[in-house]
Coordinates of C-alpha atoms in Angstrom, one line a residue:
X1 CA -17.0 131.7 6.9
X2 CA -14.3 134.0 5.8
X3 CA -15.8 135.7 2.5
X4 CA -14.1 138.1 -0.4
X5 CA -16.0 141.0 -0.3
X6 CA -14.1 143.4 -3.0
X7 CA -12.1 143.3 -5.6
X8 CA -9.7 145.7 -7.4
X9 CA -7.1 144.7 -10.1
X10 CA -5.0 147.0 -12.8
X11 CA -2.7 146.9 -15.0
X12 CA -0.1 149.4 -17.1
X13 CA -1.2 151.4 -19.9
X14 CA 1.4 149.7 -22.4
X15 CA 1.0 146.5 -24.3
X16 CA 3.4 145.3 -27.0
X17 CA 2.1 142.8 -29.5
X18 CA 3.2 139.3 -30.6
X19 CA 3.5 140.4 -34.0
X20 CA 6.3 142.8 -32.3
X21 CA 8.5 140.2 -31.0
X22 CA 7.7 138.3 -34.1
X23 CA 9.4 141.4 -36.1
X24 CA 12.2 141.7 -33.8
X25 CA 13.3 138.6 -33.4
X26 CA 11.9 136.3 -35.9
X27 CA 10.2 134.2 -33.9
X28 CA 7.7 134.6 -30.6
X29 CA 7.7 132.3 -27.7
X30 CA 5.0 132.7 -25.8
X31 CA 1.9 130.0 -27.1
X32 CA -1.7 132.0 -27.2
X33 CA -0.6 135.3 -26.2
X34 CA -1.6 137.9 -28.4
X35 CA -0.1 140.9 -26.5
X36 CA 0.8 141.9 -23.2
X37 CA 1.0 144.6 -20.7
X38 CA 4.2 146.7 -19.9
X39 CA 5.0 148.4 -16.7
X40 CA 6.3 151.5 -17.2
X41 CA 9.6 152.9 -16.4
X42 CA 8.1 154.6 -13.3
X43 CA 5.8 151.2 -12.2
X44 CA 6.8 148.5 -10.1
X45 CA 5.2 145.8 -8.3
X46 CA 5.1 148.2 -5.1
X47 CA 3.7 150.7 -7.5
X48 CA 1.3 148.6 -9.3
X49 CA -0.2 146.8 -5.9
X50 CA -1.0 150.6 -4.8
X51 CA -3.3 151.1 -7.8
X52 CA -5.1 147.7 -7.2
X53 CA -5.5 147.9 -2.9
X54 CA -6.6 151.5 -3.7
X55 CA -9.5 150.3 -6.5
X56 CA -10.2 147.5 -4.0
X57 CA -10.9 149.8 -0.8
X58 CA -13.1 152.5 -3.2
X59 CA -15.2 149.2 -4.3
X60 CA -15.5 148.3 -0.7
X61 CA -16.4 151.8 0.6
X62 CA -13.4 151.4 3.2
X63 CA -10.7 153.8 4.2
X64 CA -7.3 152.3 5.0
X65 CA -7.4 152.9 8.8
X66 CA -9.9 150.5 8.6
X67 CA -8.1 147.2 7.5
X68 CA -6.8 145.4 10.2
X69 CA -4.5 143.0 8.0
X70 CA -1.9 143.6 5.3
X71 CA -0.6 141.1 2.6
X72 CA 1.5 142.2 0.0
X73 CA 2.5 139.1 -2.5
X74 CA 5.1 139.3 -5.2
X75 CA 8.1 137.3 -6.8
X76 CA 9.4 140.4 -8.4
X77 CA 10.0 142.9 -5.1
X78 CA 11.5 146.0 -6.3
X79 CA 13.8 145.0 -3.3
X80 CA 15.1 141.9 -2.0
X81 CA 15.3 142.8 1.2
X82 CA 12.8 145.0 3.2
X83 CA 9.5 144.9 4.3
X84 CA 7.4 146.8 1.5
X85 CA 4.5 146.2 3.5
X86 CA 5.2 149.2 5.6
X87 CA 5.3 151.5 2.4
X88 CA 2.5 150.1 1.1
X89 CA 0.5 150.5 4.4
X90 CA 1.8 154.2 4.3
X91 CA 0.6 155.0 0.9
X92 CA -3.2 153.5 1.8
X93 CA -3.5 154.9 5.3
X94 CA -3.4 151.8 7.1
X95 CA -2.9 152.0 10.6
X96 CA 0.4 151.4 11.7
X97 CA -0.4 148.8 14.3
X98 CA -2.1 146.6 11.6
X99 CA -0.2 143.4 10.9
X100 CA 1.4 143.1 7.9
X101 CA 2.8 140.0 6.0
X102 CA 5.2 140.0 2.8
X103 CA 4.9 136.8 0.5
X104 CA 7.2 136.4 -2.1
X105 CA 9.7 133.9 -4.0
X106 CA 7.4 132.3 -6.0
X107 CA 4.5 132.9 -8.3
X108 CA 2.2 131.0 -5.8
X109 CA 2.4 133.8 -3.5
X110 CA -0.4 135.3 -4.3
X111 CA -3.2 132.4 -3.2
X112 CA -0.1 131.9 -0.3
X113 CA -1.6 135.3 1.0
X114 CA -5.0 134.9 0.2
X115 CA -4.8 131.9 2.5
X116 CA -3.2 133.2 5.2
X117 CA -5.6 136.4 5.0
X118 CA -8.2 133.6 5.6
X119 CA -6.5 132.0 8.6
X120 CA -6.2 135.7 9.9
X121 CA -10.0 136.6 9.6
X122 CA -11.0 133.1 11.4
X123 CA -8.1 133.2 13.9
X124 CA -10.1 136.4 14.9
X125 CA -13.2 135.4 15.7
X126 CA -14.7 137.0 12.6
X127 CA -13.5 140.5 13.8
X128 CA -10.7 141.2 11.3
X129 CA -10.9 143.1 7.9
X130 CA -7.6 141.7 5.6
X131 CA -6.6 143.5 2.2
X132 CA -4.5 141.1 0.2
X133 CA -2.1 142.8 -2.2
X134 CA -0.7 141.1 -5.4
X135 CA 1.7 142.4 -8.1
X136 CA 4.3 141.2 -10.3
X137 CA 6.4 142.3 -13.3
X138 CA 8.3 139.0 -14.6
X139 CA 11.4 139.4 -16.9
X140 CA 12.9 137.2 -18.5
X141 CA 16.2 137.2 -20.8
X142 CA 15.4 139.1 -23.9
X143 CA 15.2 135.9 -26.4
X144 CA 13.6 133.6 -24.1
X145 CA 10.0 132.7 -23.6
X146 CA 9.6 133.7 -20.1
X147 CA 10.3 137.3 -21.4
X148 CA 8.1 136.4 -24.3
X149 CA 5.1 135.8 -22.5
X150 CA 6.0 138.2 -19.2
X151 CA 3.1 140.3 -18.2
X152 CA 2.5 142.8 -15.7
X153 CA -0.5 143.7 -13.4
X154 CA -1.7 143.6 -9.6
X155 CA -5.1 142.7 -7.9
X156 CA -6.5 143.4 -4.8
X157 CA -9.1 141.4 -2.2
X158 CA -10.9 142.4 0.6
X159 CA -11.9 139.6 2.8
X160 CA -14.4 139.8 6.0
X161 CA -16.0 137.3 7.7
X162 CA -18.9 137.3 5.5
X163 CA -20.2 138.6 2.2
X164 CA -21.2 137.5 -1.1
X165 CA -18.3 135.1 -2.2
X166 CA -17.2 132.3 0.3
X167 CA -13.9 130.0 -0.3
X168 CA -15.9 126.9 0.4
X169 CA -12.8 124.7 0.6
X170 CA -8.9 125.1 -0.1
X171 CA -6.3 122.2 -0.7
X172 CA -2.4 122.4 -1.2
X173 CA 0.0 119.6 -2.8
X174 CA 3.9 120.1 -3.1
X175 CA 6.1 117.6 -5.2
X176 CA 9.9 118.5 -5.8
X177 CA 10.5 119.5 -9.5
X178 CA 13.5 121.6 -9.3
X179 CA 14.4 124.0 -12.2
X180 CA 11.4 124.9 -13.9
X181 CA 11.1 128.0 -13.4
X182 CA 13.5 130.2 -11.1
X183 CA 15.8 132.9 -10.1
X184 CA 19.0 132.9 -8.1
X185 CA 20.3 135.3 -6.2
X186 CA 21.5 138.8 -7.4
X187 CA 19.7 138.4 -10.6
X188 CA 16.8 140.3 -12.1
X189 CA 15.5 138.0 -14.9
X190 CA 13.9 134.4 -14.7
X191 CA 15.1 131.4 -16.1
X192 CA 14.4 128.0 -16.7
X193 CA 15.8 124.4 -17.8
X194 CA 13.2 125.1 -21.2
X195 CA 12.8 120.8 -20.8
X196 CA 9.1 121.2 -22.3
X197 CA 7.9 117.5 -20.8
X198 CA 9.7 118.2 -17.4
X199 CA 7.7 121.4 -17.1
X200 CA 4.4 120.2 -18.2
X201 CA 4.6 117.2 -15.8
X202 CA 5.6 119.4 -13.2
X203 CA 2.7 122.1 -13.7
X204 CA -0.4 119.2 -14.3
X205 CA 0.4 117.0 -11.9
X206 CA 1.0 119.7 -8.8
X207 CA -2.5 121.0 -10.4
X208 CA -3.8 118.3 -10.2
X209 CA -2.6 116.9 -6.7
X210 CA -4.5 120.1 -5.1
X211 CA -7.7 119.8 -7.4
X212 CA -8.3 116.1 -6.1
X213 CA -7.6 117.2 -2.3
X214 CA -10.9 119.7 -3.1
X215 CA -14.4 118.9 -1.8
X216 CA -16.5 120.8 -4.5
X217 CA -20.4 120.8 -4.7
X218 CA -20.8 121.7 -8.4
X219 CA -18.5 122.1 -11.1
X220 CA -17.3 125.2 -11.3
X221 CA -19.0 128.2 -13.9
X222 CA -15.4 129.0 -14.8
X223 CA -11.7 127.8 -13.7
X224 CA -8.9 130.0 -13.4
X225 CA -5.1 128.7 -13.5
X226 CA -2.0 129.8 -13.1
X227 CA -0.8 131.2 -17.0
X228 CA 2.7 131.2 -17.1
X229 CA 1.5 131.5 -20.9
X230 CA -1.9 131.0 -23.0
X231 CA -1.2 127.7 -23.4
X232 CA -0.1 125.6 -20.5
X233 CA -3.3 126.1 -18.9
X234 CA -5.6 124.5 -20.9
X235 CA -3.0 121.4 -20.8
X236 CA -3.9 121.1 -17.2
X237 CA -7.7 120.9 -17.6
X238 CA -8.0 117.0 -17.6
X239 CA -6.0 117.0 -14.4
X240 CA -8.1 120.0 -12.9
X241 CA -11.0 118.2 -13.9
X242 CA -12.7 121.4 -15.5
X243 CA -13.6 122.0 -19.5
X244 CA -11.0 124.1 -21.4
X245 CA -14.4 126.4 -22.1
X246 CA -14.1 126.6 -18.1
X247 CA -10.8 128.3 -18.3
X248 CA -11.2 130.4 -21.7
X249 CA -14.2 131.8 -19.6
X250 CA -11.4 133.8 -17.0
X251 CA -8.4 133.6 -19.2
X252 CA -6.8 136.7 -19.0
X253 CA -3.2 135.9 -20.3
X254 CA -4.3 136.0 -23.9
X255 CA -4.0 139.9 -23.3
X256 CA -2.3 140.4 -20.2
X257 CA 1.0 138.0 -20.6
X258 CA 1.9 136.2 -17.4
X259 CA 1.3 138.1 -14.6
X260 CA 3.4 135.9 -12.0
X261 CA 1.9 136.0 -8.8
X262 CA -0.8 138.1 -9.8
X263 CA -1.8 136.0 -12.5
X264 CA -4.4 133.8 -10.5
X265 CA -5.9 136.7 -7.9
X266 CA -6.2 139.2 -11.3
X267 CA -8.3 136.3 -12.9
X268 CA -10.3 135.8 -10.0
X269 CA -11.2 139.2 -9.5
X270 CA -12.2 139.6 -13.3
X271 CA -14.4 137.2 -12.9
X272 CA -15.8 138.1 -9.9
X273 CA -16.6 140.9 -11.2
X274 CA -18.4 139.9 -14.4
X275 CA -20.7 138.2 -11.8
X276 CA -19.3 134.5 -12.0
X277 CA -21.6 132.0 -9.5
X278 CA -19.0 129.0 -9.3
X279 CA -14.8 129.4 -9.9
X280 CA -12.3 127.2 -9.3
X281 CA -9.2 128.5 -8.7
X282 CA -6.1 126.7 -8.9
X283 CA -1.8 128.4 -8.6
X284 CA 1.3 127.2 -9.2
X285 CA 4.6 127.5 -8.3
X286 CA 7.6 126.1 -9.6
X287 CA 9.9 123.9 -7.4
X288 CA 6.6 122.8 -7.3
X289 CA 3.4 123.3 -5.2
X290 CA 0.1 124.5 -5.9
X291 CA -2.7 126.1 -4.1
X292 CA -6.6 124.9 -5.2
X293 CA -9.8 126.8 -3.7
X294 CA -13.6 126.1 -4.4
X295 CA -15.3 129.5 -4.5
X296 CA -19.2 130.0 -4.2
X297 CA -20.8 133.3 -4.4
X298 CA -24.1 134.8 -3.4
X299 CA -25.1 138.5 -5.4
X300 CA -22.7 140.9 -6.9
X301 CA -19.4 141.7 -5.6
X302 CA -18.5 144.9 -5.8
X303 CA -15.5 145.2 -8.0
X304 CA -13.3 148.3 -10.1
X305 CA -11.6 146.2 -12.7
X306 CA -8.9 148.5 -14.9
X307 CA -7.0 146.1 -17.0
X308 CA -7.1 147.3 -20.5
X309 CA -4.5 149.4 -22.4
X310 CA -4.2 151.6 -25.1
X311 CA -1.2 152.6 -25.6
X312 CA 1.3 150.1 -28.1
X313 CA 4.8 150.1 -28.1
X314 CA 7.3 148.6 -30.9
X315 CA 9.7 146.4 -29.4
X316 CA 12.4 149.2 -29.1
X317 CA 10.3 151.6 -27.0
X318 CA 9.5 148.0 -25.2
X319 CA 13.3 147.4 -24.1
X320 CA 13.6 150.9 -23.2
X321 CA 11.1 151.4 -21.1
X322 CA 12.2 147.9 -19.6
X323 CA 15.8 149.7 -19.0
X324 CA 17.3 147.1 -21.6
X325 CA 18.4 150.3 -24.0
X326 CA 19.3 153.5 -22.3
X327 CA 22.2 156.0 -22.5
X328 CA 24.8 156.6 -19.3
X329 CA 24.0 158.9 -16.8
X330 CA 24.6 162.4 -17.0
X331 CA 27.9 164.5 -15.6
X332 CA 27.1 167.3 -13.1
X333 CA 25.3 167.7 -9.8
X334 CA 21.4 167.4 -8.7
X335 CA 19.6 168.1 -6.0
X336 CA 20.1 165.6 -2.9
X337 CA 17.9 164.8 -0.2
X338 CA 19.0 162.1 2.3
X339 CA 16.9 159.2 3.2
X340 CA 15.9 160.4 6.7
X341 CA 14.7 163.7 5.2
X342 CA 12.4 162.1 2.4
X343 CA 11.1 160.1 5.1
X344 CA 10.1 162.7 7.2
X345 CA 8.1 164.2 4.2
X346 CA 6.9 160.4 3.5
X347 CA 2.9 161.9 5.0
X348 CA 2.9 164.6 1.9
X349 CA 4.6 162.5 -0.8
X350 CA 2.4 159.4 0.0
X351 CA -1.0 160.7 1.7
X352 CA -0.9 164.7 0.5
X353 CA -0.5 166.0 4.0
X354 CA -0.8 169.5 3.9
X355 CA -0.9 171.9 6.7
X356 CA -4.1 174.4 7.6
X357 CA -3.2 177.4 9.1
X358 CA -5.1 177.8 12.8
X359 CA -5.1 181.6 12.7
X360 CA -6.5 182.6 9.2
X361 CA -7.2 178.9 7.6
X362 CA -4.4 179.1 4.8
X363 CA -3.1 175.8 3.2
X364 CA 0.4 175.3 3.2
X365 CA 1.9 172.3 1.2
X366 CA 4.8 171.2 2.7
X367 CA 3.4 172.0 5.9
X368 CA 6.6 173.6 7.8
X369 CA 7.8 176.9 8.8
X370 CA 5.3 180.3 9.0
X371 CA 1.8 180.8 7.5
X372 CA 2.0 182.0 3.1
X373 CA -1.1 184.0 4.3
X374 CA -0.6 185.8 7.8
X375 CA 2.8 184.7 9.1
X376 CA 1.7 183.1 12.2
X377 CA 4.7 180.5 13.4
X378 CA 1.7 178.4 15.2
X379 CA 1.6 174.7 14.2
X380 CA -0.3 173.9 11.3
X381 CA -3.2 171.9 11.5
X382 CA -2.4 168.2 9.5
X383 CA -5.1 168.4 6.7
X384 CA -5.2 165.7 3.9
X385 CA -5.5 166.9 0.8
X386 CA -8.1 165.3 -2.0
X387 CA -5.9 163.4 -4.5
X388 CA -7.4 166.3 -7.6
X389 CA -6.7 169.2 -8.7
X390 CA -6.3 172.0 -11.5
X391 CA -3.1 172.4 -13.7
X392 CA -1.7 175.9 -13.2
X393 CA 1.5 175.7 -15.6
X394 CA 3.1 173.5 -16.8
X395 CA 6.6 172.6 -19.0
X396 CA 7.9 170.0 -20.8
X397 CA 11.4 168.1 -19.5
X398 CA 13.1 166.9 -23.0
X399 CA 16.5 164.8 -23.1
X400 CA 19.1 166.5 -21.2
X401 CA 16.8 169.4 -19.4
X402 CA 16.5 166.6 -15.7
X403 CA 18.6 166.9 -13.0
X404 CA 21.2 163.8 -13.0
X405 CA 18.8 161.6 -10.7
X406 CA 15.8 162.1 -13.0
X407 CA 17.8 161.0 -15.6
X408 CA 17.8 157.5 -15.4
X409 CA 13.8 157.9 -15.3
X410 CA 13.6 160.2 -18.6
X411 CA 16.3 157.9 -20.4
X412 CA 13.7 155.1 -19.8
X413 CA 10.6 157.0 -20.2
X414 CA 11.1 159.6 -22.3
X415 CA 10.1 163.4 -22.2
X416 CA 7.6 164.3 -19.1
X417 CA 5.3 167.1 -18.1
X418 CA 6.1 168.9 -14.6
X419 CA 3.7 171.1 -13.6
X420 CA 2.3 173.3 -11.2
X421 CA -1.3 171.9 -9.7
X422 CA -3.7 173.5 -7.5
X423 CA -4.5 170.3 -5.4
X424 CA -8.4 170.0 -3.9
X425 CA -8.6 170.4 -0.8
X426 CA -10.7 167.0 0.9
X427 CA -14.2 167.1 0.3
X428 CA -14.9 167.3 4.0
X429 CA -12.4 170.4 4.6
X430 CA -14.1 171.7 1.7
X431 CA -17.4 171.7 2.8
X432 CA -16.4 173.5 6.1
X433 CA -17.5 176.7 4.1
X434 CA -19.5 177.2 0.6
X435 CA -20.7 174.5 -1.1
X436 CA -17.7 172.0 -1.5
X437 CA -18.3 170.6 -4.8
X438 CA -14.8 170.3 -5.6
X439 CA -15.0 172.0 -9.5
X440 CA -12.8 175.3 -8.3
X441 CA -9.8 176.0 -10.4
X442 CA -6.9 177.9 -9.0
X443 CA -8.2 181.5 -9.5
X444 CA -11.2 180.5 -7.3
X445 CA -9.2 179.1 -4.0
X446 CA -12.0 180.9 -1.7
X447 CA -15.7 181.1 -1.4
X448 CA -15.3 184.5 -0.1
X449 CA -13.0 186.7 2.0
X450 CA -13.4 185.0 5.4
X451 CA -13.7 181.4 3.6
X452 CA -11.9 178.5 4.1
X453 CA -9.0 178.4 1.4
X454 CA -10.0 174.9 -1.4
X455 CA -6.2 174.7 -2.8
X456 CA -3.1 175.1 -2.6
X457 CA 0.0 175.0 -5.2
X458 CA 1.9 172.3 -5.5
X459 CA 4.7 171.0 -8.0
X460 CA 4.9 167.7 -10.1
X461 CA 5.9 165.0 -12.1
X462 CA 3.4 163.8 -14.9
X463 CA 2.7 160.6 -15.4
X464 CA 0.4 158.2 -17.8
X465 CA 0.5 160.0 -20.3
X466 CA 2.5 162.2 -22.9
X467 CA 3.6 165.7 -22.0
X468 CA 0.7 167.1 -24.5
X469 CA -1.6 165.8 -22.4
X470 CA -1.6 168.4 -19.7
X471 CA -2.5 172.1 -20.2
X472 CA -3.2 174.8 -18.1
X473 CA -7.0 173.6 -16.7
X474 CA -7.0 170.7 -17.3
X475 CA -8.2 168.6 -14.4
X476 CA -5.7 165.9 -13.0
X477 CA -5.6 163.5 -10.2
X478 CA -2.8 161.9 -8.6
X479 CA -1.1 158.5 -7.5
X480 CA 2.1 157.4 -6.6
X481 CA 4.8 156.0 -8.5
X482 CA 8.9 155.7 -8.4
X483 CA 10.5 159.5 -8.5
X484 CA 14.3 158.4 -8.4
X485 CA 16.5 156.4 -6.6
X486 CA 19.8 157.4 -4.8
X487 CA 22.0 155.5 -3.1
X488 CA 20.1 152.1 -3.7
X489 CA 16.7 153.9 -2.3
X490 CA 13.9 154.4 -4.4
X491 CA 12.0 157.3 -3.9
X492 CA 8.1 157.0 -4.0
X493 CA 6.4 160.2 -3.9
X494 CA 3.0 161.0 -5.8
X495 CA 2.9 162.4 -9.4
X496 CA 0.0 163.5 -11.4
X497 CA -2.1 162.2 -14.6
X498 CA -5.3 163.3 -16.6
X499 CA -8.3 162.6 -14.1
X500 CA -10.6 159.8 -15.2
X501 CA -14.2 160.3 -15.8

């Protein structure tokens, strides 16, 4: 019996308040949210799903090469067309022969994946490890509820053919309720018809529809439903058949906002990991159809949950960092790289790929053209580098000091850090000479004369957090977010941010 076996979830650092919108506007929209989180203006759903598959493999003690099947699930791509799975495989290492899948279109694409991550393990004898992927950033028109209550966040599951939380049954039900909740073409924010009883009707009775197709053998410890707000779901707990306690107990829109298709795997994997026995667990999508699993778990699942913030925004900062408010691009020139050549640096913008020199065992990052340290024009050995390092210098970028296609970033974002970083090398190059514990700074890069080099200087972008928060020293650690985009191609690329204890 397939099983989940780890859990990772995230969310951004920002969260604007009720209270804010209630300033702004006069009024706030969103019943029983308190705040939510903000993406910001360097986060997407590809971005945000990154954070969460890579806290999910860490909890599971896997490396990407070893997941076998890919999901990624949104209704917000940063891209309508194109499969992101094979960025998002590229980022995590997964082997490029793994099969992928790309749900989206609706915010019940997240249990969509989870349940075809199931078929996957069983259609494979039991011999399969999946990673399903969920992220979303809904937005909404600025005076509207859906942008009132519209969250963002990701979660990730690993699923084997057994471990400590089994889906014990699943059920589906579909019913045609046109215009709840939806998008067309071309545009960027959701919309509804706002007909209050239409959309209630529409949400508890597809709930409910799934809930009675379920074979459950207790009630459940705790019931998690789609949020589209922090209200809706507790008007669906006579037709789940659960307690509104049941639901309080792994609410996580009262903070969070609406997290879209992430909403119900982000929940589950909370309360996973708080050590929940029984969960119901019940999506929705609008049109309408809704996915219902019994889950049943057996000891601890091992989990890394990161879904609080602390960093507040009023609601201007909030519709800038959104894009809503920004000022026009700048006149003048930058510095252009085509598509085909930041692909062929994709291995050290996504994975750190550096280069080890065969003759004298320099690091060279990119790893092209002859050895920093002896000249040699011999191929570099591929070496991966270990995600940390040491801040060497580093400058602050105000308004006006980015090249034109940073700008549109910075306009969004504000002032950033770029530095210079002596990046780790991996713990196992490391420990190829001395004793590898990974606390060198950049005017230690050797154990000894004849050693094995442990850095190598690199440039970047700063991230999560506020130029002031990086000094020469300071130790850092890196992950991958948007850089620019040219052409109608976003660049991803890794930046850098204060390392976490």
């Amino acid at each position: 019996m397939t099983a989940i076996t780890a859990v990772g979830a995230y969310t951004p650092r920002f969260r604007i308040s009720a209270d804010a919108f209630e300033e702004a506007w006069g009024h706030f929209q969103a019943a029983g949210i308190a705040e939510k989180a903000v993406p910001a203006a360097d986060e997407d759903a590809l971005t945000m799903g990154y954070e969460a598959a890579t806290r999910a493999l860490e909890a599971a003690e896997l490396a990407g090469g070893e997941v076998d099947w890919l999901a990624f699930a949104t209704s917000t791509p940063p891209v309508a067309e194109e499969d992101l799975t094979a960025r998002l495989g590229a980022m995590l290492s997964v082997s490029e022969s793994a099969t992928r899948h790309v749900f989206t279109g609706s915010t019940r694409a997240g249990t969509r994946a989870i349940w075809a991550g199931v078929d996957a393990i069983d259609a494979n004898a039991g011999e399969a490890t999946a990673l399903v992927v969920t992220a979303d950033a809904p937005m909404g028109h600025p005076d509207s509820e859906l942008d009132h209550a519209a969250g963002a966040g990701a979660a990730a599951l690993v699923l084997e053919p057994d471990g400590p939380a089994h889906i014990t049954d699943r059920a589906e039900f579909a019913q045609p309720y046109p215009g709840t909740r939806f998008r067309n073409t071309g545009d960027d924010e959701t919309q509804g018809l706002g007909v209050t009883q239409y959309d209630r009707r529409a949400f508890t009775q597809t709930i409910g529809g799934a809930v009675a197709e379920l074979e459950r053998e207790r009630d459940p410890d705790a019931a998690v439903i789609q949020a589209p707000d922090g209200k809706l779901p507790y008007r669906a707990a006579g037709a789940a058949g659960v307690d509104t306690d049941d639901i309080q107990a792994a609410a996580t829109v009262h903070e969070l906002g609406d997290l879209g298709a992430a909403s119900v795997p982000a929940s589950l994997a909370a309360a996973l990991a708080a050590g929940t026995e029984s969960i119901l667990a019940v999506s929705y999508g609008s049109g309408a159809g809704a996915d219902a699993f019994a889950l049943e778990t057996a000891g601890d699942v091992p989990a890394r949950i990161d879904l609080d913030g602390d960093d507040t925004l009023s609601y201007a900062e909030y519709l800038r960092q959104r894009g809503v408010v920004t000022t026009g691009p700048p006149s003048g020139g930058g510095a252009y790289v085509s598509v085909p050549s930041w692909q062929r640096s994709i291995p050290q913008r996504y994975r750190l790929e550096a280069g080890r020199c065969p003759d004298c065992g320099a690091l060279s990052f990119p790893p092209t053209g002859a050895c920093d340290g002896c000249g040699t024009l011999d191929a570099a050995e591929p070496v991966e580098l270990g995600g940390t390092g040491t801040v060497e210098a580093v400058t602050t970028i105000s308004q006006g000091g980015a090249p034109p296609e940073f700008a549109p970033h910075q306009s969004r974002s504000g002032d950033y850090a770029a530095a210079i970083v002596a990046l780790d090398a991996a713990a196992d190059d490391r420990n190829r000479d001395g004793d590898g514990n990974g606390n060198e700074t950049a005017d230690a890069n050797t154990n000894a004369e004849t050693a094995t080099p442990r850095t190598v200087s690199v440039p970047a972008m700063g991230t999560d957090a506020a130029p002031e928060a990086f000094a020469v020293g300071d130790r850092v650690e890196t992950t991958i977010r948007r850089i620019y985009t040219q052409e109608g191609v976003t660049r991803y690329g890794f930046k850098i941010r204060p390392q976490t204890p």
